[in-house]
Amino acid sequence: MPEIRVTPLGAGQDVGRSCILVSIAGKNVMLDCGMHMGFSDDRRFPDFSYITRSGRLTDFLDCVIISHFHLDHCGALPYFSEMVGYDGPIYMTQPTQAICPILLEDYRKIAVDKKGEANFFTSQMIKDCMKKVVAVHLHQTVQVDDELEIKAYYAGHVLGAAMFQIKVGSESVVYTGDYNMTPDRHLGAAWIDKCRPNLLITESTYATTIRDSKRCRERDFLKKVLIPVFALGRAQELCILLETFWERMDLKAPIYFSTGLTEKANHYYKLFIPWTNQKIRKTFVQRNMFEFKHIKAFDRAFADSPGPMVVFATPGMLHAGQSLQIFRKWAGNEKNMVIMPGYCVQGTVGHKILSGQRKLEMEGRQVLEVKMQVEYMSFSAHADAKGIMQLVGQAEPENVLLVHGEAKKMEFLKQKIEQEFRVSCYMPANGETVTLPTSPSIPVGVSLGLLKREMAQGLLPDAKKPRLLHGTLIMKDSNFRLVSSEQALKELGLAEHQLRFTCRVHLHDTRKEQETAVRVYSHLKSVLKDHCVQHLPDGSVTVESILIQAAAHSEDPGTKVLLVSWTYQDEELGSYLTSLLKKGLPQAS
Amino acid sequence: MEPAEDWLVESLRLYQDFHAFDLSGATRVLEWIGDKGILVAGYESLKKNEILHLILPLRLSVKENQGLLPERDFKVRHGGFSDRSVFDLKYVPDTRLLVTSGLPGCYLQVWQIAEDSDVIKAVSTIDVREKEGHLWPRVAIFSSAAPGVLHGARLSSLKVVDLESQKTTYSSGVSDGELLSSLQVLDAHTFAFCCTSGRLGLVDTRQKWTPSENLRPGSGSAGGRWCAEAGGRGPGPSIASLGLDGQLCLLDPRDLCQPVSLVQCPVSTPSPDPELLRVTWAPGLDNCLAISGFDGTVQVYDVTSWGGTGRQVEPVFTHKGHIFLDGNGIDAAPLVTTHTWHPCKPRTLLSAASDASLHVWDWVDLHAAC
């Protein structure tokens, strides 16, 4: 039975560590290779032993696909390729390829330098891993090999994020990664065509939420302001927002952007303008949306200037560098505020203040008292329950699979999807394999001669009813053709065999064979009104092409033997005649 | 886009907190389960409607350290499907049961919120006496060890049915067929009713039908539509009655015949759908109420020292979010279908509109009186 198998890897139900194994028509693909930021031990990596207990991953997997640069989707990639061992191709979009190594290196530094972890991947491993990457463009069909092809679709969410279609023959799977269905200020909304995959795989993390509108999130942010940022991702969005509202609100307070990594970020965004939304692309021509009027480069001396100001600073978890410097200067004043834009790893200052700690021990045993307000804001854009329904409506899959959720908590969503779209919805736990039977269509070419012969039979084709055709299927290389039997014989150089059946029916009849034959003829003629029954000069009787001959029994003169003979093609009529004759002949009048 | 952004900037001054959500279908009900969850339900007539149990974003439920909670989204905790439109929904306290009413109105549906999954399932029905399918019965719950369901579309069909045994424990026993617009349980033995004509009464179920009633509102409301709510906090009248032209009548339950005040609220038009008229008392503020059902706004009033008739009144706050944040591009301005106060946060309200929007807002008292 042809089937598609899906196994989400890793343990635990919480978000993080996205890694899904898909087997489709004999091909094996790994989707994403994420790290769980909450754990410091092996639990942070997916459980790769599910893939294959023995044997090399490179031989087993046909390719790895990474959807976007967030660490919970690519964080374990260097570990996987360099420490576990994989040398095959790794596919991702160009922006992802450019940005991934930066985040991986950033994270590696925190893990090793800050937390003193051993057994972590090295900078060289990140470089070696990225050498295996093949970049793909949006909507470009990429042939991984003769049979397997992939295509990336725009996913919104972050720069370079993509949804991927994986196709082998007529079977296909679409993996959404993280996406969002509402455009924001710098990115568009996810979009996919009516590709009708056998299966759509999507995250269920936010499937049971109803999302607060983007405007309200922005409003909240505007009410407040020191933002240590992950240099890439939301910073651009927030800059554009502030720039817009500073104009409208005629604000005078300066906005600063700390230099270094963030300059690189703007550089990347300019590079990847095609990946931003329509509005930005349009205005970029008039003026560069990433050059801001109200936002200037920061100088460390500014931290001591009087008066209010807004500063975007890195690194994002306040664990080192400029953001930590500014934080130390400003922490003691309750009129100040720090906004943390994302998850902070345990051990960093960011994590401590988000846990409510207000007295921090800095190096040299100095204690820093934190009087400034601390706000935790989430800026990441995910699709919610409504968004998932929209995407399923766009792609029109035959089946839907949700990962990262608890089945019991998603029964309603499952019913909703199943009812609205008349599809089956699966929710495997991590490590559990879902097997989907598929009925792939096999294209077969029908010969013109055969088609013409069928048409000549007079019946018009009916689009709604299947039509029975007799022919010979010739499978050569990867080619399937349906031809008439005669043509097949000719092509293959075979002679046609004739199968002939002969049956003996014993009749009690004392007269001569010739008279028995006449009796048989009269009987059959009267019974088989729809068939051509003939009495030939040599005494034999024919019914269509079936031959009946009467002979005397070799030992018993009172018994006549009827030889009924027919070809394989006349099997039905032949059997019928035989049973009819076995019933005996009517008495001669 | 521009007016929306302007309003957003304005909103920085007008609201402490503001959240806006889009439901998959518009709701006419906002029913609390505890103080952390609400129930909403769809009211479309030709398709399946969803009944959802939503958990408020965490930052709206905690009292301190709100800043440390980034979650701003509603969580769908339970959901179910209804073939009928749902016009009224009541939660039976201390149980996992809900009662809904809609069209056709010949029965009420009882639902159960599952314990081990996220499904809301239909479990039984309650027959109503009134067999007129085009009227839907109002519902209120007598909560006790043996909960009773008070329901009726007309005064004559008012009765209380024991939820478990389905036996009728109280019946109005009157032949008066006046149409009801609202029912409200006040304590273990008392309930209030309001008819569409504006006739109000308080009924003691221990006695034969002898409600204390008001005089019908004056001729100015001929052909009008009314709804009411009891429950004001603080000294002063605790029953408010709202008419479709925007007349607001305040009454003292001890003497329903003498309204304490009768004012005209400044509404731009009479309510286009009087079934959506709502008047609610603030549980956390003295003499404060809110009205909706006229347009896309919710108006909040401070009724302290209102007295007499013909007084000019102005709302202390008007929520216009549903008008300005209508991002769907639909031409018709949305109509607020219902609103409710947060049980614990004094100035927080939830409001829903016909465009399926749901807002949670905490208004700033610029007058500092309420």
PDB file of N, CA, C and O in Angstrom, chain A residues 185 208-213 215-217 219-220 223 244-245 248-249 353-354 374-378 386 408-412 415-416 419, chain B residues 1-2 5-6 9 11-12 15-16 18-21 48 50 52 59 67-68 70 72-76 79-81 116-119:
ATOM      1  N   ARG A 185       4.012  45.418   9.412  1.00  0.00           N
ATOM      2  CA  ARG A 185       4.546  46.616   8.760  1.00  0.00           C
ATOM      3  C   ARG A 185       5.686  46.347   7.803  1.00  0.00           C
ATOM      4  O   ARG A 185       5.947  47.138   6.911  1.00  0.00           O
ATOM      5  N   THR A 208      -5.100  26.985  19.210  1.00  0.00           N
ATOM      6  CA  THR A 208      -6.264  27.153  20.072  1.00  0.00           C
ATOM      7  C   THR A 208      -6.255  28.532  20.708  1.00  0.00           C
ATOM      8  O   THR A 208      -6.768  28.734  21.795  1.00  0.00           O
ATOM      9  N   THR A 209      -5.647  29.504  20.032  1.00  0.00           N
ATOM     10  CA  THR A 209      -5.699  30.859  20.574  1.00  0.00           C
ATOM     11  C   THR A 209      -6.438  31.773  19.610  1.00  0.00           C
ATOM     12  O   THR A 209      -6.574  31.487  18.425  1.00  0.00           O
ATOM     13  N   ILE A 210      -6.921  32.872  20.173  1.00  0.00           N
ATOM     14  CA  ILE A 210      -7.479  33.934  19.351  1.00  0.00           C
ATOM     15  C   ILE A 210      -6.571  35.123  19.608  1.00  0.00           C
ATOM     16  O   ILE A 210      -6.449  35.607  20.745  1.00  0.00           O
ATOM     17  N   ARG A 211      -5.929  35.596  18.580  1.00  0.00           N
ATOM     18  CA  ARG A 211      -4.832  36.531  18.728  1.00  0.00           C
ATOM     19  C   ARG A 211      -5.290  37.975  18.883  1.00  0.00           C
ATOM     20  O   ARG A 211      -6.141  38.450  18.134  1.00  0.00           O
ATOM     21  N   ASP A 212      -4.679  38.666  19.814  1.00  0.00           N
ATOM     22  CA  ASP A 212      -4.918  40.099  19.999  1.00  0.00           C
ATOM     23  C   ASP A 212      -4.413  40.805  18.749  1.00  0.00           C
ATOM     24  O   ASP A 212      -3.389  40.445  18.185  1.00  0.00           O
ATOM     25  N   SER A 213      -5.134  41.835  18.327  1.00  0.00           N
ATOM     26  CA  SER A 213      -4.791  42.477  17.059  1.00  0.00           C
ATOM     27  C   SER A 213      -3.414  43.116  17.115  1.00  0.00           C
ATOM     28  O   SER A 213      -2.920  43.503  18.176  1.00  0.00           O
ATOM     29  N   ARG A 215      -2.541  45.992  16.114  1.00  0.00           N
ATOM     30  CA  ARG A 215      -2.608  47.394  16.545  1.00  0.00           C
ATOM     31  C   ARG A 215      -2.545  47.514  18.052  1.00  0.00           C
ATOM     32  O   ARG A 215      -1.922  48.431  18.573  1.00  0.00           O
ATOM     33  N   CYS A 216      -3.207  46.585  18.741  1.00  0.00           N
ATOM     34  CA  CYS A 216      -3.188  46.681  20.205  1.00  0.00           C
ATOM     35  C   CYS A 216      -1.825  46.352  20.767  1.00  0.00           C
ATOM     36  O   CYS A 216      -1.396  46.929  21.766  1.00  0.00           O
ATOM     37  N   ARG A 217      -1.125  45.434  20.100  1.00  0.00           N
ATOM     38  CA  ARG A 217       0.226  45.131  20.549  1.00  0.00           C
ATOM     39  C   ARG A 217       1.126  46.344  20.348  1.00  0.00           C
ATOM     40  O   ARG A 217       1.950  46.681  21.191  1.00  0.00           O
ATOM     41  N   ARG A 219       0.191  49.412  20.199  1.00  0.00           N
ATOM     42  CA  ARG A 219      -0.245  50.439  21.121  1.00  0.00           C
ATOM     43  C   ARG A 219       0.428  50.258  22.470  1.00  0.00           C
ATOM     44  O   ARG A 219       0.916  51.196  23.092  1.00  0.00           O
ATOM     45  N   ASP A 220       0.466  49.016  22.914  1.00  0.00           N
ATOM     46  CA  ASP A 220       1.091  48.701  24.188  1.00  0.00           C
ATOM     47  C   ASP A 220       2.567  49.077  24.169  1.00  0.00           C
ATOM     48  O   ASP A 220       3.102  49.628  25.123  1.00  0.00           O
ATOM     49  N   LYS A 223       3.273  52.712  24.379  1.00  0.00           N
ATOM     50  CA  LYS A 223       3.095  53.269  25.721  1.00  0.00           C
ATOM     51  C   LYS A 223       4.365  53.162  26.530  1.00  0.00           C
ATOM     52  O   LYS A 223       4.486  53.680  27.604  1.00  0.00           O
ATOM     53  N   THR A 244       6.874  55.988  12.264  1.00  0.00           N
ATOM     54  CA  THR A 244       5.533  56.427  11.863  1.00  0.00           C
ATOM     55  C   THR A 244       4.857  57.241  12.956  1.00  0.00           C
ATOM     56  O   THR A 244       4.308  58.314  12.702  1.00  0.00           O
ATOM     57  N   PHE A 245       4.909  56.729  14.168  1.00  0.00           N
ATOM     58  CA  PHE A 245       4.190  57.409  15.239  1.00  0.00           C
ATOM     59  C   PHE A 245       4.903  58.611  15.805  1.00  0.00           C
ATOM     60  O   PHE A 245       4.276  59.531  16.317  1.00  0.00           O
ATOM     61  N   ARG A 248       3.597  61.321  13.657  1.00  0.00           N
ATOM     62  CA  ARG A 248       2.209  61.650  13.965  1.00  0.00           C
ATOM     63  C   ARG A 248       2.086  62.337  15.313  1.00  0.00           C
ATOM     64  O   ARG A 248       1.303  63.247  15.481  1.00  0.00           O
ATOM     65  N   MET A 249       2.835  61.867  16.274  1.00  0.00           N
ATOM     66  CA  MET A 249       2.695  62.412  17.620  1.00  0.00           C
ATOM     67  C   MET A 249       3.619  63.592  17.852  1.00  0.00           C
ATOM     68  O   MET A 249       3.637  64.158  18.940  1.00  0.00           O
ATOM     69  N   ILE A 353      15.721  39.193  35.456  1.00  0.00           N
ATOM     70  CA  ILE A 353      14.761  40.265  35.724  1.00  0.00           C
ATOM     71  C   ILE A 353      13.359  39.879  35.288  1.00  0.00           C
ATOM     72  O   ILE A 353      12.372  40.322  35.874  1.00  0.00           O
ATOM     73  N   LEU A 354      13.255  39.029  34.289  1.00  0.00           N
ATOM     74  CA  LEU A 354      11.924  38.568  33.885  1.00  0.00           C
ATOM     75  C   LEU A 354      11.332  37.618  34.917  1.00  0.00           C
ATOM     76  O   LEU A 354      10.115  37.449  34.994  1.00  0.00           O
ATOM     77  N   VAL A 374      10.153  46.732  34.393  1.00  0.00           N
ATOM     78  CA  VAL A 374      10.512  45.665  33.459  1.00  0.00           C
ATOM     79  C   VAL A 374       9.250  45.184  32.749  1.00  0.00           C
ATOM     80  O   VAL A 374       8.265  44.857  33.393  1.00  0.00           O
ATOM     81  N   GLU A 375       9.281  45.166  31.437  1.00  0.00           N
ATOM     82  CA  GLU A 375       8.133  44.699  30.663  1.00  0.00           C
ATOM     83  C   GLU A 375       8.574  43.601  29.715  1.00  0.00           C
ATOM     84  O   GLU A 375       9.638  43.684  29.113  1.00  0.00           O
ATOM     85  N   TYR A 376       7.727  42.605  29.595  1.00  0.00           N
ATOM     86  CA  TYR A 376       8.017  41.490  28.695  1.00  0.00           C
ATOM     87  C   TYR A 376       6.979  41.557  27.586  1.00  0.00           C
ATOM     88  O   TYR A 376       5.791  41.459  27.843  1.00  0.00           O
ATOM     89  N   MET A 377       7.422  41.785  26.382  1.00  0.00           N
ATOM     90  CA  MET A 377       6.469  41.877  25.274  1.00  0.00           C
ATOM     91  C   MET A 377       6.777  40.851  24.227  1.00  0.00           C
ATOM     92  O   MET A 377       7.928  40.602  23.925  1.00  0.00           O
ATOM     93  N   SER A 378       5.729  40.305  23.666  1.00  0.00           N
ATOM     94  CA  SER A 378       5.956  39.296  22.642  1.00  0.00           C
ATOM     95  C   SER A 378       5.613  39.908  21.288  1.00  0.00           C
ATOM     96  O   SER A 378       4.504  40.370  21.074  1.00  0.00           O
ATOM     97  N   LYS A 386      -7.913  31.130  13.612  1.00  0.00           N
ATOM     98  CA  LYS A 386      -8.485  31.665  12.380  1.00  0.00           C
ATOM     99  C   LYS A 386      -7.493  31.515  11.231  1.00  0.00           C
ATOM    100  O   LYS A 386      -7.843  31.148  10.113  1.00  0.00           O
ATOM    101  N   LYS A 408      -5.892  15.688  23.507  1.00  0.00           N
ATOM    102  CA  LYS A 408      -7.100  15.910  24.305  1.00  0.00           C
ATOM    103  C   LYS A 408      -7.503  17.366  24.326  1.00  0.00           C
ATOM    104  O   LYS A 408      -8.657  17.710  24.486  1.00  0.00           O
ATOM    105  N   LYS A 409      -6.526  18.240  24.176  1.00  0.00           N
ATOM    106  CA  LYS A 409      -6.827  19.664  24.251  1.00  0.00           C
ATOM    107  C   LYS A 409      -7.148  20.229  22.887  1.00  0.00           C
ATOM    108  O   LYS A 409      -7.315  21.430  22.736  1.00  0.00           O
ATOM    109  N   MET A 410      -7.209  19.389  21.865  1.00  0.00           N
ATOM    110  CA  MET A 410      -7.461  19.903  20.528  1.00  0.00           C
ATOM    111  C   MET A 410      -8.578  19.154  19.806  1.00  0.00           C
ATOM    112  O   MET A 410      -8.675  19.214  18.594  1.00  0.00           O
ATOM    113  N   GLU A 411      -9.395  18.464  20.574  1.00  0.00           N
ATOM    114  CA  GLU A 411     -10.485  17.704  19.979  1.00  0.00           C
ATOM    115  C   GLU A 411     -11.439  18.629  19.226  1.00  0.00           C
ATOM    116  O   GLU A 411     -11.891  18.326  18.125  1.00  0.00           O
ATOM    117  N   PHE A 412     -11.736  19.797  19.799  1.00  0.00           N
ATOM    118  CA  PHE A 412     -12.651  20.745  19.175  1.00  0.00           C
ATOM    119  C   PHE A 412     -12.071  21.259  17.875  1.00  0.00           C
ATOM    120  O   PHE A 412     -12.750  21.322  16.851  1.00  0.00           O
ATOM    121  N   GLN A 415     -12.331  18.659  15.217  1.00  0.00           N
ATOM    122  CA  GLN A 415     -13.687  18.566  14.679  1.00  0.00           C
ATOM    123  C   GLN A 415     -13.963  19.726  13.733  1.00  0.00           C
ATOM    124  O   GLN A 415     -14.550  19.550  12.665  1.00  0.00           O
ATOM    125  N   LYS A 416     -13.498  20.893  14.135  1.00  0.00           N
ATOM    126  CA  LYS A 416     -13.740  22.086  13.330  1.00  0.00           C
ATOM    127  C   LYS A 416     -13.113  21.945  11.952  1.00  0.00           C
ATOM    128  O   LYS A 416     -13.735  22.216  10.934  1.00  0.00           O
ATOM    129  N   GLN A 419     -14.891  19.127   9.931  1.00  0.00           N
ATOM    130  CA  GLN A 419     -16.218  19.498   9.445  1.00  0.00           C
ATOM    131  C   GLN A 419     -16.137  20.520   8.328  1.00  0.00           C
ATOM    132  O   GLN A 419     -16.805  20.404   7.315  1.00  0.00           O
TER     133      GLN A 419
ATOM    134  N   MET B   1      -7.195  53.362   6.690  1.00  0.00           N
ATOM    135  CA  MET B   1      -6.114  53.081   7.643  1.00  0.00           C
ATOM    136  C   MET B   1      -5.842  54.282   8.532  1.00  0.00           C
ATOM    137  O   MET B   1      -5.625  54.150   9.706  1.00  0.00           O
ATOM    138  N   GLU B   2      -5.848  55.468   7.952  1.00  0.00           N
ATOM    139  CA  GLU B   2      -5.483  56.687   8.693  1.00  0.00           C
ATOM    140  C   GLU B   2      -6.334  56.920   9.935  1.00  0.00           C
ATOM    141  O   GLU B   2      -5.784  57.119  11.015  1.00  0.00           O
ATOM    142  N   GLU B   5      -5.364  54.731  12.738  1.00  0.00           N
ATOM    143  CA  GLU B   5      -4.112  55.038  13.409  1.00  0.00           C
ATOM    144  C   GLU B   5      -4.273  56.257  14.304  1.00  0.00           C
ATOM    145  O   GLU B   5      -3.699  56.327  15.388  1.00  0.00           O
ATOM    146  N   ASP B   6      -5.068  57.216  13.839  1.00  0.00           N
ATOM    147  CA  ASP B   6      -5.325  58.382  14.678  1.00  0.00           C
ATOM    148  C   ASP B   6      -6.015  57.967  15.954  1.00  0.00           C
ATOM    149  O   ASP B   6      -5.673  58.439  17.044  1.00  0.00           O
ATOM    150  N   VAL B   9      -3.683  56.427  18.446  1.00  0.00           N
ATOM    151  CA  VAL B   9      -2.879  57.392  19.204  1.00  0.00           C
ATOM    152  C   VAL B   9      -3.736  58.000  20.314  1.00  0.00           C
ATOM    153  O   VAL B   9      -3.302  58.149  21.454  1.00  0.00           O
ATOM    154  N   SER B  11      -6.157  56.623  21.714  1.00  0.00           N
ATOM    155  CA  SER B  11      -6.460  55.571  22.688  1.00  0.00           C
ATOM    156  C   SER B  11      -5.393  55.462  23.759  1.00  0.00           C
ATOM    157  O   SER B  11      -5.645  54.953  24.851  1.00  0.00           O
ATOM    158  N   LEU B  12      -4.197  55.970  23.455  1.00  0.00           N
ATOM    159  CA  LEU B  12      -3.133  55.933  24.457  1.00  0.00           C
ATOM    160  C   LEU B  12      -3.554  56.731  25.691  1.00  0.00           C
ATOM    161  O   LEU B  12      -3.205  56.413  26.818  1.00  0.00           O
ATOM    162  N   TYR B  15      -7.390  54.882  27.218  1.00  0.00           N
ATOM    163  CA  TYR B  15      -7.453  53.546  27.827  1.00  0.00           C
ATOM    164  C   TYR B  15      -6.152  53.194  28.515  1.00  0.00           C
ATOM    165  O   TYR B  15      -5.082  53.547  28.056  1.00  0.00           O
ATOM    166  N   GLN B  16      -6.276  52.437  29.620  1.00  0.00           N
ATOM    167  CA  GLN B  16      -5.103  51.842  30.223  1.00  0.00           C
ATOM    168  C   GLN B  16      -4.700  50.665  29.350  1.00  0.00           C
ATOM    169  O   GLN B  16      -3.646  50.620  28.756  1.00  0.00           O
ATOM    170  N   PHE B  18      -5.964  47.862  26.303  1.00  0.00           N
ATOM    171  CA  PHE B  18      -6.919  47.670  25.224  1.00  0.00           C
ATOM    172  C   PHE B  18      -6.511  46.464  24.402  1.00  0.00           C
ATOM    173  O   PHE B  18      -5.372  46.351  23.982  1.00  0.00           O
ATOM    174  N   HIS B  19      -7.455  45.554  24.209  1.00  0.00           N
ATOM    175  CA  HIS B  19      -7.187  44.369  23.398  1.00  0.00           C
ATOM    176  C   HIS B  19      -8.309  44.223  22.391  1.00  0.00           C
ATOM    177  O   HIS B  19      -9.472  44.438  22.720  1.00  0.00           O
ATOM    178  N   ALA B  20      -7.984  43.836  21.179  1.00  0.00           N
ATOM    179  CA  ALA B  20      -9.018  43.642  20.151  1.00  0.00           C
ATOM    180  C   ALA B  20      -8.833  42.277  19.501  1.00  0.00           C
ATOM    181  O   ALA B  20      -7.736  41.907  19.118  1.00  0.00           O
ATOM    182  N   PHE B  21      -9.901  41.543  19.426  1.00  0.00           N
ATOM    183  CA  PHE B  21      -9.840  40.200  18.860  1.00  0.00           C
ATOM    184  C   PHE B  21     -10.877  40.039  17.764  1.00  0.00           C
ATOM    185  O   PHE B  21     -11.887  40.742  17.748  1.00  0.00           O
ATOM    186  N   LYS B  48     -23.656  26.062  10.996  1.00  0.00           N
ATOM    187  CA  LYS B  48     -23.305  25.650  12.343  1.00  0.00           C
ATOM    188  C   LYS B  48     -22.652  26.811  13.070  1.00  0.00           C
ATOM    189  O   LYS B  48     -21.797  27.491  12.516  1.00  0.00           O
ATOM    190  N   GLU B  50     -20.516  28.194  16.556  1.00  0.00           N
ATOM    191  CA  GLU B  50     -19.595  27.687  17.568  1.00  0.00           C
ATOM    192  C   GLU B  50     -19.937  28.265  18.922  1.00  0.00           C
ATOM    193  O   GLU B  50     -20.289  29.437  19.022  1.00  0.00           O
ATOM    194  N   LEU B  52     -17.922  28.844  22.328  1.00  0.00           N
ATOM    195  CA  LEU B  52     -16.536  28.780  22.783  1.00  0.00           C
ATOM    196  C   LEU B  52     -16.401  29.199  24.227  1.00  0.00           C
ATOM    197  O   LEU B  52     -17.032  30.169  24.664  1.00  0.00           O
ATOM    198  N   ARG B  59      -2.478  38.313  31.499  1.00  0.00           N
ATOM    199  CA  ARG B  59      -2.182  39.624  32.060  1.00  0.00           C
ATOM    200  C   ARG B  59      -3.452  40.359  32.481  1.00  0.00           C
ATOM    201  O   ARG B  59      -3.390  41.318  33.241  1.00  0.00           O
ATOM    202  N   GLY B  67       3.326  43.299  33.741  1.00  0.00           N
ATOM    203  CA  GLY B  67       4.327  43.568  32.721  1.00  0.00           C
ATOM    204  C   GLY B  67       5.164  42.364  32.356  1.00  0.00           C
ATOM    205  O   GLY B  67       5.732  42.290  31.282  1.00  0.00           O
ATOM    206  N   LEU B  68       5.226  41.409  33.281  1.00  0.00           N
ATOM    207  CA  LEU B  68       6.072  40.264  33.018  1.00  0.00           C
ATOM    208  C   LEU B  68       5.366  39.165  32.244  1.00  0.00           C
ATOM    209  O   LEU B  68       5.910  38.108  31.979  1.00  0.00           O
ATOM    210  N   PRO B  70       3.820  38.298  28.776  1.00  0.00           N
ATOM    211  CA  PRO B  70       3.696  38.779  27.405  1.00  0.00           C
ATOM    212  C   PRO B  70       2.449  38.282  26.683  1.00  0.00           C
ATOM    213  O   PRO B  70       2.063  38.815  25.661  1.00  0.00           O
ATOM    214  N   ARG B  72      -0.967  37.920  25.252  1.00  0.00           N
ATOM    215  CA  ARG B  72      -2.089  38.833  25.080  1.00  0.00           C
ATOM    216  C   ARG B  72      -3.272  38.157  24.408  1.00  0.00           C
ATOM    217  O   ARG B  72      -4.234  38.812  24.038  1.00  0.00           O
ATOM    218  N   ASP B  73      -3.189  36.846  24.213  1.00  0.00           N
ATOM    219  CA  ASP B  73      -4.217  36.182  23.424  1.00  0.00           C
ATOM    220  C   ASP B  73      -5.225  35.430  24.279  1.00  0.00           C
ATOM    221  O   ASP B  73      -4.910  34.954  25.350  1.00  0.00           O
ATOM    222  N   PHE B  74      -6.423  35.304  23.741  1.00  0.00           N
ATOM    223  CA  PHE B  74      -7.433  34.452  24.352  1.00  0.00           C
ATOM    224  C   PHE B  74      -7.087  33.016  24.034  1.00  0.00           C
ATOM    225  O   PHE B  74      -6.596  32.710  22.960  1.00  0.00           O
ATOM    226  N   LYS B  75      -7.359  32.136  24.958  1.00  0.00           N
ATOM    227  CA  LYS B  75      -7.149  30.726  24.694  1.00  0.00           C
ATOM    228  C   LYS B  75      -8.515  30.051  24.557  1.00  0.00           C
ATOM    229  O   LYS B  75      -9.403  30.268  25.386  1.00  0.00           O
ATOM    230  N   VAL B  76      -8.688  29.278  23.492  1.00  0.00           N
ATOM    231  CA  VAL B  76      -9.942  28.549  23.353  1.00  0.00           C
ATOM    232  C   VAL B  76      -9.821  27.301  24.213  1.00  0.00           C
ATOM    233  O   VAL B  76      -9.156  26.340  23.847  1.00  0.00           O
ATOM    234  N   GLY B  79     -14.775  24.012  23.117  1.00  0.00           N
ATOM    235  CA  GLY B  79     -15.610  24.464  22.013  1.00  0.00           C
ATOM    236  C   GLY B  79     -16.650  23.425  21.666  1.00  0.00           C
ATOM    237  O   GLY B  79     -16.475  22.236  21.923  1.00  0.00           O
ATOM    238  N   GLY B  80     -17.758  23.881  21.099  1.00  0.00           N
ATOM    239  CA  GLY B  80     -18.806  22.961  20.669  1.00  0.00           C
ATOM    240  C   GLY B  80     -19.542  23.561  19.486  1.00  0.00           C
ATOM    241  O   GLY B  80     -19.335  24.729  19.143  1.00  0.00           O
ATOM    242  N   PHE B  81     -20.392  22.755  18.867  1.00  0.00           N
ATOM    243  CA  PHE B  81     -21.117  23.213  17.696  1.00  0.00           C
ATOM    244  C   PHE B  81     -22.611  23.210  17.948  1.00  0.00           C
ATOM    245  O   PHE B  81     -23.154  22.266  18.507  1.00  0.00           O
ATOM    246  N   ASP B 116     -12.307  15.938  30.508  1.00  0.00           N
ATOM    247  CA  ASP B 116     -11.020  15.396  30.068  1.00  0.00           C
ATOM    248  C   ASP B 116     -10.686  15.751  28.620  1.00  0.00           C
ATOM    249  O   ASP B 116      -9.738  15.259  28.061  1.00  0.00           O
ATOM    250  N   SER B 117     -11.503  16.578  28.005  1.00  0.00           N
ATOM    251  CA  SER B 117     -11.154  17.021  26.658  1.00  0.00           C
ATOM    252  C   SER B 117     -11.657  18.442  26.486  1.00  0.00           C
ATOM    253  O   SER B 117     -12.166  19.041  27.424  1.00  0.00           O
ATOM    254  N   ASP B 118     -11.554  18.980  25.286  1.00  0.00           N
ATOM    255  CA  ASP B 118     -11.920  20.385  25.106  1.00  0.00           C
ATOM    256  C   ASP B 118     -13.246  20.534  24.375  1.00  0.00           C
ATOM    257  O   ASP B 118     -13.466  21.506  23.670  1.00  0.00           O
ATOM    258  N   VAL B 119     -14.115  19.564  24.542  1.00  0.00           N
ATOM    259  CA  VAL B 119     -15.358  19.567  23.788  1.00  0.00           C
ATOM    260  C   VAL B 119     -16.551  20.014  24.640  1.00  0.00           C
ATOM    261  O   VAL B 119     -16.641  19.668  25.810  1.00  0.00           O
TER     262      VAL B 119
END
